[in-house]
GROMACS .gro file of C-alpha atoms in nm:
model
  400
    1MET     CA    1   3.450   6.583   0.121
    2ARG     CA    2   3.357   6.254   0.288
    3SER     CA    3   3.624   6.079   0.487
    4SER     CA    4   3.758   5.748   0.357
    5LEU     CA    5   3.612   5.577   0.666
    6SER     CA    6   3.262   5.707   0.582
    7THR     CA    7   3.298   5.595   0.220
    8ALA     CA    8   3.408   5.247   0.323
    9GLY     CA    9   3.117   5.220   0.561
   10ARG     CA   10   2.867   5.317   0.292
   11ARG     CA   11   3.024   5.066   0.051
   12ALA     CA   12   2.992   4.788   0.313
   13SER     CA   13   2.627   4.875   0.368
   14VAL     CA   14   2.556   4.855  -0.004
   15LEU     CA   15   2.726   4.517  -0.033
   16ALA     CA   16   2.533   4.382   0.266
   17ALA     CA   17   2.202   4.496   0.116
   18ALA     CA   18   2.288   4.331  -0.215
   19ALA     CA   19   2.365   4.006  -0.039
   20LEU     CA   20   2.030   4.016   0.139
   21VAL     CA   21   1.847   4.069  -0.191
   22SER     CA   22   2.034   3.775  -0.344
   23LEU     CA   23   1.945   3.547  -0.054
   24ALA     CA   24   1.579   3.647  -0.065
   25THR     CA   25   1.562   3.584  -0.440
   26ALA     CA   26   1.713   3.236  -0.403
   27ALA     CA   27   1.465   3.145  -0.131
   28CYS     CA   28   1.157   3.235  -0.336
   29GLY     CA   29   1.094   2.943  -0.571
   30PRO     CA   30   0.773   2.878  -0.768
   31ALA     CA   31   0.478   2.762  -0.561
   32ASP     CA   32   0.414   2.387  -0.550
   33LEU     CA   33   0.137   2.281  -0.787
   34GLN     CA   34  -0.134   2.061  -0.642
   35GLY     CA   35  -0.266   1.808  -0.891
   36GLY     CA   36  -0.644   1.785  -0.936
   37ALA     CA   37  -0.934   1.800  -0.697
   38ALA     CA   38  -1.023   1.502  -0.481
   39GLY     CA   39  -1.160   1.213  -0.680
   40THR     CA   40  -1.101   1.370  -1.018
   41THR     CA   41  -0.744   1.334  -1.138
   42GLY     CA   42  -0.557   1.144  -0.870
   43GLN     CA   43  -0.242   1.331  -0.969
   44THR     CA   44  -0.017   1.479  -0.707
   45ASP     CA   45   0.315   1.656  -0.686
   46VAL     CA   46   0.666   1.543  -0.599
   47SER     CA   47   0.701   1.446  -0.233
   48SER     CA   48   0.875   1.642   0.039
   49GLN     CA   49   0.951   1.559   0.401
   50ALA     CA   50   0.931   1.746   0.732
   51ALA     CA   51   0.887   1.669   1.101
   52ILE     CA   52   0.557   1.550   1.257
   53ASP     CA   53   0.444   1.562   1.618
   54GLN     CA   54   0.316   1.205   1.661
   55PRO     CA   55   0.608   0.962   1.656
   56LEU     CA   56   0.538   0.596   1.727
   57SER     CA   57   0.790   0.327   1.808
   58LEU     CA   58   0.685   0.026   1.607
   59GLY     CA   59   0.838  -0.196   1.872
   60ASP     CA   60   0.609  -0.073   2.150
   61ALA     CA   61   0.376  -0.354   2.248
   62PRO     CA   62   0.008  -0.259   2.260
   63THR     CA   63  -0.228  -0.372   2.530
   64ALA     CA   64  -0.287  -0.742   2.473
   65PRO     CA   65  -0.624  -0.823   2.316
   66SER     CA   66  -0.868  -1.051   2.490
   67SER     CA   67  -0.857  -1.425   2.437
   68ALA     CA   68  -1.104  -1.388   2.154
   69VAL     CA   69  -0.962  -1.270   1.825
   70PRO     CA   70  -1.050  -0.903   1.781
   71THR     CA   71  -1.284  -0.879   1.488
   72PRO     CA   72  -1.326  -0.514   1.396
   73ALA     CA   73  -1.687  -0.465   1.308
   74ALA     CA   74  -1.705  -0.387   0.938
   75PRO     CA   75  -2.046  -0.242   0.850
   76ALA     CA   76  -2.200  -0.399   0.546
   77PRO     CA   77  -2.084  -0.176   0.263
   78THR     CA   78  -2.350  -0.005   0.065
   79THR     CA   79  -2.288   0.074  -0.294
   80PRO     CA   80  -2.132   0.422  -0.288
   81ALA     CA   81  -2.150   0.688  -0.552
   82GLN     CA   82  -1.987   0.563  -0.869
   83PRO     CA   83  -1.637   0.707  -0.915
   84GLN     CA   84  -1.526   0.813  -1.258
   85THR     CA   85  -1.275   0.598  -1.441
   86GLN     CA   86  -0.928   0.722  -1.366
   87ALA     CA   87  -0.651   0.772  -1.617
   88PRO     CA   88  -0.318   0.616  -1.515
   89VAL     CA   89  -0.120   0.826  -1.270
   90ALA     CA   90   0.243   0.873  -1.363
   91GLY     CA   91   0.521   0.925  -1.113
   92ALA     CA   92   0.550   0.969  -0.739
   93THR     CA   93   0.309   1.216  -0.590
   94GLY     CA   94   0.207   1.385  -0.269
   95SER     CA   95   0.385   1.523   0.033
   96GLU     CA   96   0.526   1.322   0.318
   97VAL     CA   97   0.568   1.407   0.685
   98GLU     CA   98   0.797   1.210   0.914
   99GLY     CA   99   0.714   1.076   1.257
  100THR     CA  100   1.077   1.015   1.351
  101ASP     CA  101   1.423   1.060   1.211
  102GLU     CA  102   1.439   0.838   0.902
  103SER     CA  103   1.773   0.697   1.015
  104ALA     CA  104   1.623   0.568   1.340
  105ALA     CA  105   1.520   0.208   1.275
  106ALA     CA  106   1.194   0.101   1.434
  107ALA     CA  107   1.191  -0.225   1.623
  108VAL     CA  108   1.077  -0.534   1.436
  109PRO     CA  109   0.720  -0.626   1.537
  110THR     CA  110   0.718  -0.904   1.794
  111GLU     CA  111   0.432  -1.136   1.870
  112VAL     CA  112   0.204  -1.009   2.146
  113VAL     CA  113  -0.055  -1.251   2.288
  114PRO     CA  114  -0.176  -1.397   1.959
  115GLY     CA  115  -0.551  -1.406   1.919
  116ALA     CA  116  -0.560  -1.779   1.846
  117PRO     CA  117  -0.415  -1.753   1.495
  118GLN     CA  118  -0.405  -2.055   1.273
  119ALA     CA  119  -0.083  -2.259   1.284
  120ALA     CA  120   0.145  -2.077   1.042
  121ALA     CA  121   0.368  -2.246   0.792
  122THR     CA  122   0.727  -2.126   0.791
  123ALA     CA  123   0.818  -1.955   0.468
  124ASP     CA  124   0.995  -2.204   0.245
  125GLN     CA  125   1.262  -2.005   0.071
  126GLY     CA  126   1.331  -2.302  -0.155
  127ARG     CA  127   0.988  -2.275  -0.314
  128ARG     CA  128   1.045  -1.924  -0.437
  129LYS     CA  129   1.322  -1.890  -0.690
  130ARG     CA  130   1.446  -1.600  -0.894
  131ASP     CA  131   1.459  -1.660  -1.265
  132SER     CA  132   1.793  -1.518  -1.374
  133SER     CA  133   1.651  -1.420  -1.710
  134SER     CA  134   1.346  -1.236  -1.575
  135GLY     CA  135   1.409  -1.148  -1.213
  136ARG     CA  136   1.047  -1.240  -1.131
  137SER     CA  137   0.939  -1.496  -0.876
  138THR     CA  138   0.862  -1.845  -0.994
  139SER     CA  139   0.734  -2.150  -0.811
  140ALA     CA  140   0.891  -2.491  -0.812
  141SER     CA  141   0.544  -2.633  -0.887
  142ALA     CA  142   0.397  -2.361  -1.105
  143PRO     CA  143   0.518  -2.227  -1.442
  144ALA     CA  144   0.625  -1.867  -1.472
  145PRO     CA  145   0.354  -1.627  -1.595
  146ALA     CA  146   0.333  -1.577  -1.969
  147ALA     CA  147   0.492  -1.267  -2.114
  148ALA     CA  148   0.263  -0.966  -2.111
  149PRO     CA  149   0.093  -0.888  -2.444
  150ALA     CA  150   0.145  -0.569  -2.635
  151PRO     CA  151  -0.053  -0.279  -2.487
  152VAL     CA  152  -0.386  -0.178  -2.632
  153ALA     CA  153  -0.451   0.181  -2.725
  154ALA     CA  154  -0.457   0.417  -2.425
  155ALA     CA  155  -0.376   0.128  -2.186
  156ALA     CA  156  -0.081   0.110  -1.951
  157ALA     CA  157   0.120  -0.191  -2.068
  158PRO     CA  158   0.251  -0.436  -1.809
  159ALA     CA  159   0.622  -0.399  -1.749
  160ALA     CA  160   0.859  -0.639  -1.917
  161ALA     CA  161   0.962  -0.938  -1.708
  162GLY     CA  162   1.241  -0.848  -1.467
  163ALA     CA  163   1.167  -0.476  -1.482
  164SER     CA  164   1.161  -0.257  -1.175
  165THR     CA  165   1.056   0.095  -1.097
  166GLY     CA  166   1.420   0.201  -1.073
  167GLY     CA  167   1.337   0.415  -0.771
  168SER     CA  168   1.618   0.549  -0.557
  169GLY     CA  169   1.685   0.748  -0.243
  170GLY     CA  170   1.477   0.543   0.001
  171THR     CA  171   1.654   0.396   0.304
  172PHE     CA  172   1.618   0.027   0.380
  173THR     CA  173   1.514   0.070   0.743
  174ASP     CA  174   1.196   0.016   0.941
  175GLN     CA  175   1.036   0.358   0.953
  176ALA     CA  176   0.795   0.470   1.223
  177ARG     CA  177   0.449   0.607   1.161
  178ARG     CA  178   0.442   0.890   0.909
  179SER     CA  179   0.183   1.108   0.743
  180PHE     CA  180   0.130   1.139   0.368
  181THR     CA  181  -0.084   1.398   0.193
  182ALA     CA  182  -0.186   1.331  -0.166
  183GLY     CA  183  -0.234   1.604  -0.423
  184ASN     CA  184  -0.611   1.578  -0.379
  185GLY     CA  185  -0.569   1.688  -0.016
  186GLN     CA  186  -0.642   1.348   0.142
  187THR     CA  187  -0.407   1.267   0.433
  188GLY     CA  188  -0.333   0.940   0.611
  189ASN     CA  189  -0.064   0.767   0.815
  190TYR     CA  190   0.145   0.468   0.721
  191LEU     CA  191   0.418   0.237   0.850
  192LEU     CA  192   0.703   0.108   0.632
  193TYR     CA  193   0.912  -0.200   0.710
  194ALA     CA  194   1.222  -0.214   0.492
  195ALA     CA  195   1.502  -0.327   0.725
  196GLY     CA  196   1.687  -0.639   0.615
  197ILE     CA  197   1.593  -0.602   0.249
  198ASP     CA  198   1.878  -0.676   0.008
  199PRO     CA  199   1.868  -0.417  -0.275
  200ALA     CA  200   2.109  -0.632  -0.477
  201LYS     CA  201   1.821  -0.879  -0.524
  202PRO     CA  202   1.475  -0.816  -0.670
  203VAL     CA  203   1.276  -0.609  -0.419
  204GLY     CA  204   0.903  -0.645  -0.370
  205LEU     CA  205   0.643  -0.425  -0.200
  206VAL     CA  206   0.349  -0.567  -0.002
  207VAL     CA  207   0.075  -0.317   0.084
  208TYR     CA  208  -0.176  -0.379   0.365
  209VAL     CA  209  -0.504  -0.195   0.424
  210ASP     CA  210  -0.704  -0.299   0.730
  211GLY     CA  211  -1.070  -0.344   0.817
  212THR     CA  212  -1.294  -0.103   1.004
  213GLY     CA  213  -1.124   0.002   1.328
  214GLU     CA  214  -0.780  -0.081   1.182
  215TYR     CA  215  -0.679  -0.301   1.474
  216GLY     CA  216  -0.394  -0.463   1.281
  217VAL     CA  217  -0.229  -0.134   1.183
  218ASP     CA  218  -0.293   0.031   1.519
  219ASN     CA  219  -0.131  -0.270   1.690
  220PRO     CA  220   0.157  -0.361   1.458
  221THR     CA  221   0.332  -0.588   1.711
  222SER     CA  222   0.029  -0.817   1.743
  223SER     CA  223   0.029  -1.143   1.551
  224TYR     CA  224  -0.329  -1.060   1.448
  225ALA     CA  225  -0.194  -0.913   1.122
  226LEU     CA  226   0.155  -0.762   1.104
  227GLY     CA  227   0.359  -0.890   1.399
  228GLY     CA  228   0.509  -1.219   1.506
  229SER     CA  229   0.703  -1.483   1.317
  230SER     CA  230   0.405  -1.561   1.094
  231GLY     CA  231   0.282  -1.202   1.054
  232LEU     CA  232   0.287  -1.010   0.729
  233VAL     CA  233   0.609  -0.818   0.805
  234ALA     CA  234   0.813  -1.132   0.878
  235THR     CA  235   0.678  -1.336   0.587
  236SER     CA  236   0.728  -1.048   0.345
  237ARG     CA  237   1.081  -0.979   0.469
  238ALA     CA  238   1.167  -1.348   0.422
  239ARG     CA  239   1.090  -1.297   0.053
  240ASN     CA  240   1.292  -0.974   0.024
  241MET     CA  241   0.977  -0.765   0.024
  242MET     CA  242   0.901  -0.444   0.210
  243THR     CA  243   0.570  -0.400   0.392
  244LEU     CA  244   0.366  -0.081   0.366
  245ALA     CA  245   0.077  -0.071   0.617
  246VAL     CA  246  -0.162   0.218   0.553
  247GLU     CA  247  -0.433   0.388   0.758
  248SER     CA  248  -0.740   0.524   0.582
  249PRO     CA  249  -0.778   0.901   0.550
  250ASN     CA  250  -1.130   0.842   0.686
  251GLN     CA  251  -1.051   0.827   1.058
  252SER     CA  252  -1.409   0.890   1.164
  253CYS     CA  253  -1.471   0.519   1.109
  254GLU     CA  254  -1.114   0.406   1.037
  255CYS     CA  255  -1.243   0.246   0.720
  256TRP     CA  256  -1.217   0.268   0.341
  257HIS     CA  257  -1.557   0.176   0.198
  258THR     CA  258  -1.765   0.480   0.302
  259GLY     CA  259  -1.717   0.852   0.241
  260ASP     CA  260  -1.501   0.982  -0.043
  261THR     CA  261  -1.410   0.638  -0.176
  262SER     CA  262  -1.263   0.780  -0.497
  263GLY     CA  263  -1.049   1.025  -0.302
  264TYR     CA  264  -0.924   0.752  -0.069
  265ALA     CA  265  -0.828   0.534  -0.366
  266ASP     CA  266  -0.636   0.822  -0.523
  267PHE     CA  267  -0.461   0.886  -0.190
  268LEU     CA  268  -0.354   0.522  -0.163
  269ALA     CA  269  -0.236   0.511  -0.525
  270GLY     CA  270  -0.034   0.829  -0.469
  271LEU     CA  271   0.131   0.683  -0.159
  272ILE     CA  272   0.221   0.361  -0.337
  273GLU     CA  273   0.367   0.551  -0.632
  274ASN     CA  274   0.564   0.761  -0.383
  275GLN     CA  275   0.728   0.445  -0.250
  276LEU     CA  276   0.788   0.307  -0.599
  277SER     CA  277   0.981   0.624  -0.681
  278LYS     CA  278   1.210   0.568  -0.380
  279TYR     CA  279   1.282   0.197  -0.415
  280PRO     CA  280   1.368  -0.034  -0.709
  281VAL     CA  281   1.051  -0.242  -0.677
  282SER     CA  282   0.999  -0.532  -0.917
  283GLU     CA  283   0.656  -0.656  -0.800
  284VAL     CA  284   0.364  -0.515  -0.601
  285TRP     CA  285   0.121  -0.715  -0.387
  286LEU     CA  286  -0.192  -0.569  -0.228
  287SER     CA  287  -0.356  -0.724   0.077
  288GLY     CA  288  -0.663  -0.620   0.270
  289PHE     CA  289  -0.922  -0.730   0.523
  290SER     CA  290  -1.293  -0.645   0.521
  291SER     CA  291  -1.319  -0.273   0.442
  292GLY     CA  292  -0.958  -0.292   0.318
  293ALA     CA  293  -1.048  -0.583   0.090
  294GLN     CA  294  -1.328  -0.375  -0.060
  295GLU     CA  295  -1.085  -0.086  -0.106
  296ILE     CA  296  -0.855  -0.300  -0.319
  297THR     CA  297  -1.098  -0.466  -0.559
  298ARG     CA  298  -1.391  -0.222  -0.563
  299PHE     CA  299  -1.207   0.112  -0.567
  300LEU     CA  300  -0.825   0.109  -0.593
  301VAL     CA  301  -0.759  -0.135  -0.879
  302PRO     CA  302  -1.054  -0.013  -1.090
  303ARG     CA  303  -0.936   0.350  -1.062
  304HIS     CA  304  -0.563   0.272  -1.079
  305PRO     CA  305  -0.500  -0.049  -1.273
  306GLU     CA  306  -0.157   0.092  -1.361
  307LEU     CA  307  -0.044  -0.013  -1.012
  308MET     CA  308  -0.042  -0.369  -1.146
  309ARG     CA  309   0.202  -0.286  -1.427
  310LEU     CA  310   0.478  -0.489  -1.258
  311GLY     CA  311   0.263  -0.797  -1.217
  312GLY     CA  312   0.212  -0.918  -0.862
  313GLY     CA  313  -0.149  -0.921  -0.746
  314TRP     CA  314  -0.365  -0.916  -0.433
  315VAL     CA  315  -0.492  -1.128  -0.145
  316VAL     CA  316  -0.820  -1.016   0.014
  317PHE     CA  317  -0.999  -1.146   0.324
  318GLY     CA  318  -1.364  -1.104   0.420
  319GLY     CA  319  -1.463  -0.911   0.110
  320GLY     CA  320  -1.322  -0.817  -0.228
  321GLY     CA  321  -1.623  -0.742  -0.441
  322PRO     CA  322  -1.641  -0.628  -0.806
  323PRO     CA  323  -1.560  -0.269  -0.907
  324ALA     CA  324  -1.805  -0.009  -0.783
  325ASP     CA  325  -1.768   0.187  -1.107
  326GLY     CA  326  -1.828  -0.102  -1.345
  327GLY     CA  327  -1.456  -0.164  -1.400
  328SER     CA  328  -1.422  -0.037  -1.757
  329ALA     CA  329  -1.054   0.047  -1.696
  330VAL     CA  330  -0.979  -0.309  -1.586
  331THR     CA  331  -0.877  -0.481  -1.907
  332ALA     CA  332  -0.706  -0.810  -1.990
  333ALA     CA  333  -0.407  -0.617  -2.123
  334ARG     CA  334  -0.360  -0.436  -1.792
  335MET     CA  335  -0.420  -0.750  -1.585
  336ALA     CA  336  -0.176  -0.973  -1.775
  337GLY     CA  337   0.027  -1.178  -1.527
  338VAL     CA  338  -0.170  -1.050  -1.224
  339ARG     CA  339  -0.283  -1.294  -0.952
  340GLY     CA  340  -0.587  -1.252  -0.725
  341HIS     CA  341  -0.683  -1.462  -0.421
  342TRP     CA  342  -1.006  -1.438  -0.216
  343PHE     CA  343  -1.064  -1.574   0.136
  344THR     CA  344  -1.415  -1.547   0.281
  345GLY     CA  345  -1.597  -1.793   0.507
  346THR     CA  346  -1.947  -1.915   0.428
  347ALA     CA  347  -2.063  -1.791   0.770
  348ASP     CA  348  -1.942  -1.434   0.709
  349THR     CA  349  -2.240  -1.206   0.773
  350SER     CA  350  -2.051  -0.874   0.757
  351VAL     CA  351  -1.949  -0.907   0.393
  352PRO     CA  352  -2.148  -1.212   0.280
  353LEU     CA  353  -1.975  -1.444   0.038
  354THR     CA  354  -2.270  -1.448  -0.202
  355ALA     CA  355  -2.358  -1.076  -0.187
  356SER     CA  356  -2.347  -0.876  -0.509
  357TRP     CA  357  -2.060  -0.679  -0.352
  358GLY     CA  358  -1.896  -0.987  -0.198
  359ALA     CA  359  -1.602  -1.214  -0.275
  360GLN     CA  360  -1.761  -1.455  -0.522
  361ALA     CA  361  -1.887  -1.172  -0.743
  362GLY     CA  362  -1.545  -1.007  -0.723
  363GLU     CA  363  -1.363  -1.323  -0.821
  364ARG     CA  364  -1.596  -1.382  -1.117
  365PHE     CA  365  -1.548  -1.027  -1.244
  366TYR     CA  366  -1.168  -1.032  -1.231
  367ALA     CA  367  -1.143  -1.383  -1.375
  368GLY     CA  368  -1.329  -1.246  -1.675
  369ARG     CA  369  -1.073  -0.965  -1.709
  370GLY     CA  370  -0.762  -1.182  -1.728
  371VAL     CA  371  -0.665  -1.211  -1.361
  372VAL     CA  372  -0.541  -1.555  -1.256
  373THR     CA  373  -0.783  -1.611  -0.968
  374SER     CA  374  -0.796  -1.853  -0.676
  375SER     CA  375  -1.007  -1.867  -0.362
  376GLU     CA  376  -1.074  -2.024  -0.024
  377TYR     CA  377  -1.435  -2.025   0.094
  378PRO     CA  378  -1.426  -2.243   0.408
  379ALA     CA  379  -1.752  -2.369   0.552
  380GLY     CA  380  -1.858  -2.229   0.888
  381VAL     CA  381  -1.591  -1.958   0.904
  382GLY     CA  382  -1.712  -1.610   0.992
  383HIS     CA  383  -1.574  -1.260   0.953
  384ALA     CA  384  -1.233  -1.283   1.122
  385LEU     CA  385  -0.875  -1.247   1.005
  386ASP     CA  386  -0.751  -1.495   1.271
  387GLY     CA  387  -0.380  -1.448   1.203
  388ARG     CA  388  -0.407  -1.582   0.847
  389LEU     CA  389  -0.266  -1.274   0.674
  390GLY     CA  390   0.108  -1.337   0.652
  391ARG     CA  391   0.084  -1.709   0.583
  392THR     CA  392  -0.173  -1.675   0.304
  393VAL     CA  393   0.000  -1.383   0.133
  394GLY     CA  394   0.332  -1.570   0.146
  395GLN     CA  395   0.180  -1.882  -0.007
  396LEU     CA  396   0.032  -1.692  -0.300
  397ILE     CA  397   0.358  -1.509  -0.366
  398ASP     CA  398   0.545  -1.840  -0.361
  399ALA     CA  399   0.301  -1.985  -0.613
  400SER     CA  400   0.328  -1.692  -0.853
   0.00000   0.00000   0.00000
């Protein structure tokens, strides 16, 4: 006969083993599914977050550039392999890795030795009104965009006026450099500026992709692109818009127009959709310089025209050519209410204005597909951003 103490001990051991089995079973969920190979589907899975080992304080001032405006050398893009037309991607995708605690607000970019930017106009809040019936931006001098037409077969219809993504869970803080991996395996870093945004009002998202070398994103406090009172972050924030500045997955050249261009476009689309799932965004604006300009009009929009479903549009500098794949997915139905603005100087030799892959050809193509286009082609101006980014983007948003 076993003693009662021995029996109790055996019973405790059994119960402990059962508890361990239960815990192990709960911890073993189904494996995450990765959507599609690079450059084929563009689909990715629901995002997750973890710690990263390269935090960056967005308020840290970089070494001041020389008196001349830094002009990252953008090699003349050659026509890459033609990507296949991409079906619309639905939902937020990819996995996200944090650089810092999300609750730790990054410092607002401050102006650091501006590289002789053009005199910037202060954002005139009075020009940009919110139509109470639509929630979209209107201009005091320009009529509101016409209502989007009914969708054509197999096309992603533009959202109704005043619609938003309805995203939730994102914090309205400036968030330090993070890493995002799309379902196709492409990985890149990004910065998000969301502090000071009022979620009770319509919220916009402005995306920036830089030129070769990515000086503007690597130096976010410089007035060259993002920083300062006239930089993209400040002018976007003044319009209740977040700024998403993205580095290319191709860090061998820090550029977008060479390599796996289809894969990079799918990565960028996945990251944007990831943010749209977290925030109630009512309009999306894309902006890019040089290689980044080519990314927007030659690769991203042609593969993912569904990103323009909320309206908005793009502003591209020193580039912005026609789609590399022919643009069959870019239709008037998908581009309804979308604005596009091109800025390239006549003396630009890196991405020549008149090249078949340059700005004039890009503007002509998109004008023929329903985009409301505008342009600035100043005489004698070369391939330089020159601090124009925030001011020009703000002006186009105000006029929309």
